[in-house]
Short mmCIF file of C-alpha atoms in Angstrom, two decimals:
data_model
loop_
_atom_site.label_atom_id
_atom_site.label_comp_id
_atom_site.label_asym_id
_atom_site.label_seq_id
_atom_site.Cartn_x
_atom_site.Cartn_y
_atom_site.Cartn_z
CA MET A 15 -52.48 -18.26 -140.66
CA LYS A 16 -48.79 -17.77 -139.95
CA LYS A 17 -47.82 -18.00 -136.29
CA LYS A 18 -46.20 -15.14 -134.40
CA PHE A 19 -45.15 -14.30 -130.85
CA VAL A 20 -47.51 -12.29 -128.68
CA ALA A 21 -45.92 -10.95 -125.49
CA GLU A 22 -47.18 -9.55 -122.22
CA ARG A 23 -45.28 -6.69 -120.63
CA PRO A 24 -42.17 -7.75 -118.66
CA VAL A 25 -42.20 -7.61 -114.88
CA THR A 26 -39.46 -7.57 -112.24
CA ILE A 27 -39.50 -10.75 -110.15
CA HIS A 28 -36.38 -10.08 -108.09
CA SER A 29 -34.14 -7.06 -107.55
CA VAL A 30 -31.51 -5.58 -105.23
CA ARG A 31 -30.17 -2.07 -105.01
CA PHE A 32 -26.69 -2.56 -103.61
CA ASP A 33 -25.66 -5.94 -105.01
CA THR A 34 -25.56 -7.69 -108.40
CA ARG A 35 -27.70 -10.35 -110.07
CA TRP A 36 -26.49 -12.03 -113.26
CA PHE A 37 -27.13 -14.76 -115.83
CA PRO A 38 -30.41 -16.45 -114.83
CA PHE A 39 -31.33 -19.91 -116.10
CA VAL A 40 -34.45 -21.90 -115.31
CA PHE A 41 -35.64 -25.52 -115.18
CA LYS A 42 -39.11 -26.95 -114.90
CA HIS A 43 -39.02 -29.72 -112.35
CA THR A 44 -40.97 -32.98 -112.46
CA ASP A 45 -43.41 -31.73 -109.82
CA GLY A 46 -44.30 -28.73 -112.00
CA SER A 47 -42.35 -26.18 -109.98
CA LEU A 48 -39.91 -23.77 -111.61
CA LEU A 49 -36.33 -23.52 -110.37
CA LEU A 50 -34.56 -20.30 -111.31
CA TYR A 51 -30.80 -20.04 -110.75
CA VAL A 52 -29.17 -16.60 -110.50
CA GLU A 53 -25.51 -15.69 -110.18
CA ASN A 54 -24.88 -13.60 -107.09
CA GLY A 55 -21.65 -11.75 -107.80
CA TYR A 56 -19.75 -10.09 -110.59
CA ASP A 57 -19.25 -11.61 -114.03
CA ALA A 58 -16.21 -13.63 -112.95
CA ASN A 59 -15.02 -17.16 -112.27
CA PHE A 60 -16.28 -18.63 -109.01
CA SER A 61 -19.09 -16.14 -108.44
CA PRO A 62 -21.65 -18.17 -106.45
CA SER A 63 -25.29 -18.66 -107.39
CA PHE A 64 -28.58 -19.00 -105.55
CA ARG A 65 -31.96 -20.34 -106.59
CA LEU A 66 -35.58 -19.25 -106.50
CA ARG A 67 -38.55 -21.61 -106.68
CA SER A 68 -42.06 -20.97 -107.96
CA THR A 69 -45.03 -23.30 -107.55
CA ASP A 70 -47.52 -21.07 -109.39
CA ASN A 71 -45.97 -20.77 -112.86
CA GLY A 72 -43.85 -17.75 -112.02
CA LYS A 73 -46.39 -15.56 -110.21
CA THR A 74 -44.48 -15.74 -106.91
CA TRP A 75 -40.97 -16.90 -106.01
CA ASN A 76 -39.33 -18.16 -102.83
CA GLU A 77 -35.60 -18.31 -102.23
CA MET A 78 -34.16 -21.76 -101.47
CA THR A 79 -30.78 -22.79 -100.08
CA ALA A 80 -28.33 -23.67 -102.83
CA ASN A 81 -27.09 -27.28 -102.82
CA VAL A 82 -23.86 -26.63 -104.72
CA PRO A 83 -21.90 -23.35 -104.83
CA ARG A 84 -22.45 -22.42 -108.50
CA VAL A 85 -24.98 -24.57 -110.35
CA SER A 86 -24.01 -25.16 -113.96
CA VAL A 87 -26.85 -27.46 -114.98
CA ALA A 88 -29.77 -29.37 -113.44
CA HIS A 89 -31.89 -32.34 -114.46
CA SER A 90 -35.26 -33.58 -113.23
CA PHE A 91 -35.87 -37.31 -113.00
CA LYS A 92 -39.32 -38.80 -113.49
CA ASP A 93 -39.43 -39.92 -109.84
CA GLY A 94 -39.16 -36.31 -108.66
CA GLN A 95 -35.49 -36.26 -107.80
CA LEU A 96 -33.42 -33.29 -108.92
CA LEU A 97 -29.77 -33.53 -109.98
CA GLU A 98 -27.64 -30.38 -109.73
CA LEU A 99 -24.04 -30.11 -110.91
CA ASP A 100 -21.55 -27.43 -109.99
CA THR A 101 -19.52 -25.53 -112.58
CA TYR A 102 -15.95 -26.53 -111.75
CA GLY A 103 -14.24 -29.88 -112.11
CA VAL A 104 -10.86 -30.43 -110.42
CA LEU A 105 -8.25 -32.91 -111.62
CA TYR A 106 -8.29 -36.00 -109.36
CA HIS A 107 -4.82 -37.09 -108.32
CA GLN A 108 -5.76 -40.79 -108.04
CA GLU A 109 -7.28 -41.36 -111.51
CA LYS A 110 -5.89 -40.34 -114.90
CA ASP A 111 -7.93 -37.81 -116.92
CA THR A 112 -10.56 -37.77 -114.19
CA TYR A 113 -12.06 -34.68 -112.57
CA LEU A 114 -14.23 -34.22 -109.50
CA MET A 115 -16.98 -31.66 -109.02
CA TYR A 116 -19.75 -31.04 -106.52
CA GLY A 117 -23.09 -32.72 -107.19
CA ALA A 118 -26.38 -32.84 -105.28
CA TRP A 119 -29.53 -35.00 -105.41
CA SER A 120 -32.65 -33.66 -103.75
CA TYR A 121 -36.44 -33.43 -103.84
CA PRO A 122 -37.30 -29.70 -104.06
CA GLY A 123 -40.90 -30.29 -103.01
CA LYS A 124 -39.76 -32.05 -99.82
CA PRO A 125 -37.65 -29.46 -97.97
CA ASN A 126 -37.25 -31.71 -94.91
CA ASP A 127 -35.65 -34.55 -96.90
CA VAL A 128 -31.91 -35.04 -96.65
CA VAL A 129 -30.00 -33.65 -99.62
CA LYS A 130 -27.41 -36.11 -100.92
CA LYS A 131 -24.16 -34.33 -101.75
CA GLU A 132 -21.34 -36.25 -103.43
CA TYR A 133 -18.27 -35.75 -105.58
CA VAL A 134 -19.16 -36.35 -109.22
CA LYS A 135 -16.52 -37.98 -111.47
CA ILE A 136 -15.92 -36.80 -115.03
CA TYR A 137 -13.64 -38.80 -117.31
CA ALA A 138 -12.48 -36.38 -120.01
CA PRO A 139 -9.34 -37.63 -121.80
CA SER A 140 -9.62 -35.09 -124.64
CA PHE A 141 -9.55 -32.03 -122.42
CA LEU A 142 -6.67 -30.04 -120.95
CA PRO A 143 -6.26 -29.45 -117.19
CA VAL A 144 -5.69 -25.76 -116.50
CA ASN A 145 -3.88 -24.50 -113.43
CA LEU A 146 -5.97 -22.43 -111.05
CA GLU A 147 -3.37 -19.66 -111.14
CA ILE A 148 -4.43 -18.95 -114.73
CA LEU A 149 -8.17 -18.85 -113.98
CA GLN A 150 -7.80 -16.64 -110.92
CA LYS A 151 -6.88 -13.72 -113.18
CA HIS A 152 -10.63 -13.39 -113.77
CA GLY A 153 -12.03 -14.21 -110.35
CA TYR A 154 -10.78 -16.24 -107.42
CA PRO A 155 -12.47 -19.11 -105.56
CA THR A 156 -14.04 -18.54 -102.18
CA TYR A 157 -14.57 -20.94 -99.32
CA PRO A 158 -17.01 -23.52 -100.79
CA TRP A 159 -14.48 -24.90 -103.28
CA TRP A 160 -11.49 -25.40 -100.98
CA GLU A 161 -12.78 -28.67 -99.55
CA LEU A 162 -13.01 -30.00 -103.11
CA PHE A 163 -9.53 -28.68 -103.94
CA ASN A 164 -7.99 -30.41 -100.93
CA PHE A 165 -9.70 -33.76 -101.57
CA ALA A 166 -8.98 -33.82 -105.31
CA THR A 167 -5.32 -32.93 -104.90
CA GLY A 168 -4.73 -35.07 -101.79
CA LYS A 169 -3.40 -32.01 -99.96
CA LYS A 170 -4.32 -30.82 -96.49
CA GLU A 171 -4.11 -27.21 -97.61
CA ALA A 172 -3.90 -27.01 -101.40
CA THR A 173 -2.53 -23.86 -102.97
CA ALA A 174 -3.43 -22.47 -106.39
CA SER A 175 -0.36 -24.12 -107.94
CA ASP A 176 -1.64 -27.55 -106.80
CA VAL A 177 -5.13 -27.22 -108.33
CA PHE A 178 -5.97 -27.96 -111.98
CA ILE A 179 -9.44 -27.17 -113.32
CA GLY A 180 -10.99 -29.13 -116.20
CA GLY A 181 -13.47 -31.79 -117.21
CA ALA A 182 -16.23 -29.69 -118.75
CA TYR A 183 -18.53 -26.75 -118.18
CA PHE A 184 -21.90 -28.48 -118.56
CA THR A 185 -24.70 -26.46 -120.13
CA ASN A 186 -27.25 -29.20 -120.91
CA ILE A 187 -28.41 -32.64 -119.76
CA THR A 188 -30.69 -34.87 -121.84
CA GLU A 189 -32.18 -38.19 -120.68
CA LEU A 190 -32.33 -41.08 -123.14
CA GLU A 191 -35.12 -43.67 -123.28
CA ASN A 192 -32.91 -46.22 -121.45
CA GLY A 193 -32.50 -43.83 -118.53
CA ASN A 194 -28.91 -42.89 -119.30
CA LEU A 195 -28.04 -39.21 -119.21
CA LEU A 196 -26.15 -37.29 -121.87
CA GLY A 197 -24.31 -34.22 -120.64
CA PHE A 198 -22.98 -31.57 -122.98
CA GLY A 199 -20.04 -29.50 -121.87
CA TYR A 200 -17.11 -27.55 -123.24
CA TRP A 201 -13.48 -26.99 -122.30
CA TYR A 202 -10.04 -26.51 -123.83
CA PRO A 203 -8.98 -29.49 -125.95
CA LYS A 204 -5.51 -30.98 -125.48
CA LYS A 205 -4.88 -30.49 -129.21
CA ASN A 206 -5.03 -26.71 -128.73
CA SER A 207 -2.73 -25.83 -125.87
CA ASP A 208 -2.86 -22.05 -126.45
CA MET A 209 -6.23 -22.03 -124.65
CA ASN A 210 -8.21 -19.71 -126.88
CA LYS A 211 -10.66 -22.15 -128.50
CA TYR A 212 -13.19 -24.49 -126.88
CA ALA A 213 -14.29 -27.95 -127.94
CA LEU A 214 -17.77 -29.28 -127.22
CA ALA A 215 -18.11 -32.85 -125.93
CA CYS A 216 -20.92 -35.28 -125.18
CA PHE A 217 -20.63 -37.25 -121.93
CA GLU A 218 -22.77 -40.19 -120.80
CA SER A 219 -23.81 -41.31 -117.33
CA ASN A 220 -25.58 -44.56 -116.37
CA ASP A 221 -25.72 -43.89 -112.61
CA ARG A 222 -27.98 -40.82 -112.37
CA GLY A 223 -25.15 -38.37 -112.87
CA ARG A 224 -22.61 -39.64 -110.35
CA SER A 225 -20.02 -40.42 -113.03
CA TRP A 226 -19.64 -39.22 -116.61
CA TYR A 227 -17.60 -40.67 -119.47
CA GLU A 228 -16.61 -38.84 -122.61
CA LYS A 229 -18.68 -40.28 -125.46
CA SER A 230 -17.85 -38.02 -128.40
CA ILE A 231 -16.49 -34.66 -129.47
CA VAL A 232 -19.55 -32.90 -130.83
CA ALA A 233 -17.77 -29.98 -132.47
CA TYR A 234 -14.37 -28.34 -132.65
CA ASP A 235 -13.10 -25.78 -135.14
CA PRO A 236 -10.01 -23.66 -134.42
CA ASP A 237 -11.15 -21.20 -137.10
CA MET A 238 -14.17 -20.18 -135.04
CA PRO A 239 -13.65 -17.11 -132.80
CA GLU A 240 -14.22 -19.18 -129.62
CA GLY A 241 -14.53 -22.73 -130.94
CA PHE A 242 -17.81 -24.29 -129.70
CA ASP A 243 -18.97 -23.70 -126.14
CA GLU A 244 -22.40 -22.86 -124.66
CA THR A 245 -24.82 -25.41 -126.09
CA THR A 246 -28.49 -26.31 -125.86
CA VAL A 247 -29.74 -29.77 -126.87
CA VAL A 248 -33.26 -31.03 -127.59
CA GLN A 249 -34.38 -34.56 -128.48
CA LEU A 250 -36.66 -34.15 -131.50
CA ARG A 251 -39.78 -36.19 -132.16
CA ASP A 252 -37.85 -38.58 -134.41
CA LYS A 253 -35.52 -39.21 -131.39
CA SER A 254 -32.55 -37.48 -133.04
CA LEU A 255 -30.55 -35.01 -130.97
CA TYR A 256 -30.48 -31.40 -132.09
CA ALA A 257 -27.76 -29.09 -130.70
CA VAL A 258 -27.25 -25.33 -131.07
CA SER A 259 -23.93 -23.80 -129.98
CA ARG A 260 -22.26 -20.48 -129.34
CA THR A 261 -19.10 -19.96 -131.38
CA GLY A 262 -18.16 -16.38 -130.51
CA ASP A 263 -19.92 -15.10 -133.60
CA TYR A 264 -23.07 -16.70 -135.05
CA LEU A 265 -24.97 -19.70 -133.71
CA TYR A 266 -24.29 -23.10 -135.29
CA HIS A 267 -26.42 -26.24 -135.14
CA THR A 268 -25.84 -29.96 -135.63
CA TYR A 269 -27.60 -33.35 -135.32
CA SER A 270 -26.90 -36.81 -133.97
CA TYR A 271 -28.90 -39.87 -135.07
CA ASP A 272 -27.17 -42.41 -132.81
CA ASN A 273 -27.70 -41.02 -129.29
CA GLY A 274 -24.69 -38.73 -129.36
CA LEU A 275 -22.04 -41.09 -130.67
CA THR A 276 -21.51 -39.20 -133.95
CA TRP A 277 -22.52 -35.73 -135.12
CA LYS A 278 -23.09 -34.00 -138.43
CA LYS A 279 -20.80 -31.14 -139.41
CA PRO A 280 -22.20 -27.99 -137.74
CA GLN A 281 -23.85 -25.42 -139.98
CA GLN A 282 -24.65 -21.79 -139.33
CA LEU A 283 -28.20 -21.33 -138.08
CA GLU A 284 -30.26 -19.04 -140.31
CA LEU A 285 -33.82 -17.76 -140.43
CA VAL A 286 -36.09 -18.61 -143.38
CA ASP A 287 -38.05 -15.34 -143.23
CA SER A 288 -35.37 -12.80 -142.34
CA ASP A 289 -31.77 -11.77 -142.98
CA ILE A 290 -31.12 -11.69 -139.22
CA LYS A 291 -28.14 -13.88 -138.30
CA PRO A 292 -28.77 -15.39 -134.84
CA GLY A 293 -25.92 -14.99 -132.37
CA LYS A 294 -24.12 -14.65 -130.07
CA VAL A 295 -24.44 -16.18 -126.60
CA TRP A 296 -26.31 -18.72 -124.48
CA PRO A 297 -28.85 -20.30 -126.84
CA VAL A 298 -31.66 -22.13 -125.02
CA CYS A 299 -34.05 -24.32 -127.04
CA LYS A 300 -37.28 -25.97 -125.83
CA MET A 301 -40.10 -27.91 -127.48
CA LEU A 302 -43.81 -27.10 -127.27
CA ASP A 303 -46.48 -29.78 -127.00
CA ASP A 304 -47.06 -29.81 -130.78
CA GLY A 305 -43.34 -30.23 -131.53
CA THR A 306 -42.66 -26.58 -132.32
CA LEU A 307 -39.17 -25.48 -131.26
CA VAL A 308 -38.66 -22.19 -129.45
CA MET A 309 -35.25 -20.67 -128.79
CA VAL A 310 -33.79 -17.59 -127.08
CA TYR A 311 -30.33 -16.08 -127.45
CA GLY A 312 -28.65 -12.76 -126.72
CA ARG A 313 -25.82 -10.24 -126.87
CA PRO A 314 -26.29 -7.77 -128.16
CA GLY A 315 -29.95 -7.57 -127.25
CA LYS A 316 -32.46 -10.27 -126.37
CA HIS A 317 -34.11 -12.45 -129.00
CA ILE A 318 -36.61 -15.28 -129.41
CA ILE A 319 -37.40 -17.35 -132.55
CA PHE A 320 -39.39 -20.49 -133.36
CA ASP A 321 -39.48 -23.41 -135.79
CA PRO A 322 -43.03 -24.72 -136.39
CA THR A 323 -41.71 -27.86 -138.14
CA GLY A 324 -39.79 -29.01 -135.07
CA THR A 325 -36.80 -29.93 -137.25
CA GLY A 326 -34.36 -27.07 -136.61
CA ASN A 327 -34.39 -26.21 -140.33
CA GLN A 328 -37.23 -23.66 -140.42
CA TRP A 329 -36.35 -21.01 -137.81
CA GLN A 330 -38.46 -17.86 -138.16
CA GLY A 331 -40.67 -15.31 -136.41
CA HIS A 332 -37.91 -13.27 -134.76
CA PHE A 333 -39.22 -11.21 -131.82
CA ASP A 334 -36.99 -8.47 -130.39
CA LEU A 335 -37.31 -8.63 -126.61
CA GLN A 336 -34.86 -5.76 -126.21
CA GLU A 337 -37.13 -3.42 -128.18
CA TRP A 338 -40.11 -4.75 -126.24
CA GLU A 339 -38.36 -3.83 -122.98
CA LEU A 340 -37.41 -0.38 -124.27
CA GLU A 341 -41.01 0.23 -125.31
CA THR A 342 -42.13 -0.85 -121.84
CA GLN A 343 -39.71 1.57 -120.17
CA LYS A 344 -41.05 4.36 -122.42
CA ILE A 345 -44.64 3.54 -121.40
CA MET A 346 -43.55 3.61 -117.75
CA GLY A 347 -42.11 7.10 -118.17
CA VAL A 348 -38.42 6.26 -117.99
CA PRO A 349 -36.34 9.02 -119.66
CA GLU A 350 -34.63 7.85 -122.86
CA ASN A 351 -31.13 8.35 -121.45
CA LEU A 352 -31.94 5.98 -118.53
CA ARG A 353 -33.33 3.09 -120.58
CA LEU A 354 -31.41 -0.06 -121.50
CA ARG A 355 -28.62 0.70 -123.95
CA GLY A 356 -28.16 -2.65 -125.69
CA ASP A 357 -24.41 -2.20 -126.12
CA THR A 358 -23.36 -5.39 -124.34
CA ASN A 359 -21.05 -6.51 -127.16
CA LYS A 360 -18.88 -3.54 -126.17
CA CYS A 361 -18.55 -5.08 -122.68
CA ILE A 362 -20.55 -2.37 -120.91
CA ARG A 363 -23.01 -4.95 -119.62
CA TYR A 364 -22.43 -3.76 -116.05
CA TRP A 365 -24.60 -0.78 -117.01
CA ASP A 366 -27.15 -2.73 -118.96
CA SER A 367 -27.63 -6.53 -119.01
CA GLY A 368 -25.69 -9.76 -119.32
CA ASP A 369 -28.05 -10.66 -122.19
CA TYR A 370 -28.18 -14.31 -121.12
CA LEU A 371 -31.78 -15.43 -121.45
CA ALA A 372 -33.54 -18.23 -119.59
CA LEU A 373 -36.49 -20.06 -121.16
CA VAL A 374 -39.15 -22.40 -119.85
CA VAL A 375 -42.37 -23.75 -121.39
CA LEU A 376 -45.43 -24.23 -119.19
CA ASP A 377 -48.10 -26.91 -119.57
CA ASN A 378 -50.43 -24.74 -121.65
CA ASN A 379 -47.58 -23.74 -124.01
CA GLU A 380 -47.12 -20.42 -122.27
CA ILE A 381 -43.50 -19.35 -122.64
CA LEU A 382 -41.59 -17.57 -119.89
CA VAL A 383 -38.33 -15.77 -120.64
CA PHE A 384 -36.00 -14.33 -118.00
CA TYR A 385 -32.99 -12.01 -118.20
CA ASP A 386 -30.90 -9.89 -115.90
CA VAL A 387 -30.87 -6.09 -115.92
CA GLN A 388 -28.19 -3.82 -114.44
CA ASN A 389 -28.64 -0.20 -113.40
CA PHE A 390 -32.24 -0.74 -114.44
CA VAL A 391 -34.90 1.95 -113.99
CA GLU A 392 -38.40 0.45 -114.16
CA ASN A 393 -40.51 3.60 -114.07
CA TRP A 394 -40.28 7.37 -113.86
CA ASN A 395 -40.15 7.31 -110.05
CA SER A 396 -37.86 4.34 -109.32
CA TYR A 397 -34.19 4.03 -108.42
CA PRO A 398 -31.72 1.85 -110.39
CA VAL A 399 -31.52 -1.82 -109.44
CA SER A 400 -29.84 -5.05 -110.45
CA GLY A 401 -32.51 -7.65 -110.96
CA ILE A 402 -34.32 -10.30 -112.99
CA ARG A 403 -37.08 -9.49 -115.46
CA MET A 404 -39.65 -12.00 -116.70
CA VAL A 405 -41.85 -11.82 -119.80
CA LYS A 406 -44.64 -14.18 -120.79
CA LEU A 407 -45.20 -15.00 -124.47
CA TYR A 408 -47.57 -17.09 -126.58
CA LEU A 409 -47.40 -18.38 -130.12
CA GLU A 410 -50.57 -17.41 -131.97
#
């Protein structure tokens, strides 16, 4: 029998009435707990984030103090330690092509343990440093980053003209069998100084994430609307690396058979049982116990697909989570004009959703998907909120 997704009704796990919640992403830690990171601020540079933790597979959540201002990516080590990296690297005045960013090492299940916070080094010779004055047009840094700015520039009170942002925006970390980490991040390449196309790079660390060295350029194509940026990576059962990237249009995927040193030419990701063309933002791919791949992506809408072969070549079974949410609102008595609109490609996501989906697989192959909602009305008698919705799915 052909597999298909079966979903429970979505539920609200966190909401606020007079604030904003954006772009959730989730990690399953070594101790089995779930760590959910949520942006607390508008869709802009330097909006901070906070994290929620669940020890009962998402039934309840507790808020925890953030260890870095805006977590970009996290990684769980087998010994229970958690690595968290911030979003922004700052050009280091003492070392060529080197950037510093906030990093933290902690044990989430041991709240009384000391959290180690250090500056992480990123050596990225292919990427272009960008002056902070350019980035501040879409958001401006608040207090947590000024200590980093001063140290990286060697200034007592750095100004925007002194600070250059770069390195990489990390969206994935994968651990190799030898214990080394591969980090995947994107930024503006030096070869394209007009700053409208991203390149995707693979970085390697052999010291638990304290320093990263550029290993390869995974993908770059100036003919793509955005280049290659937000990327998810899974190590398949044959030990090859499988990457899926945002390009500003459709999703593209590629493979590496030598631990990230070289990559195949990216190809557009297509479904074998549908004419749907997966796109556009924030793909997240995970593997089930039997090797099946599951992936979410969004904007416009919210989508989940799977590949039962575990190869990345047989994507199928599209399930429309946006329609599932609209049906749920209808059941709950929400008037049609107050339901989610799904027009986020027209940049009206402040009324609707960021359409960035978070994905985690539990031990029994239960799948949890999270997404933000804006101006969201849950039932006929509720007021609009900004919050995080969670839906549980199974493959049957």
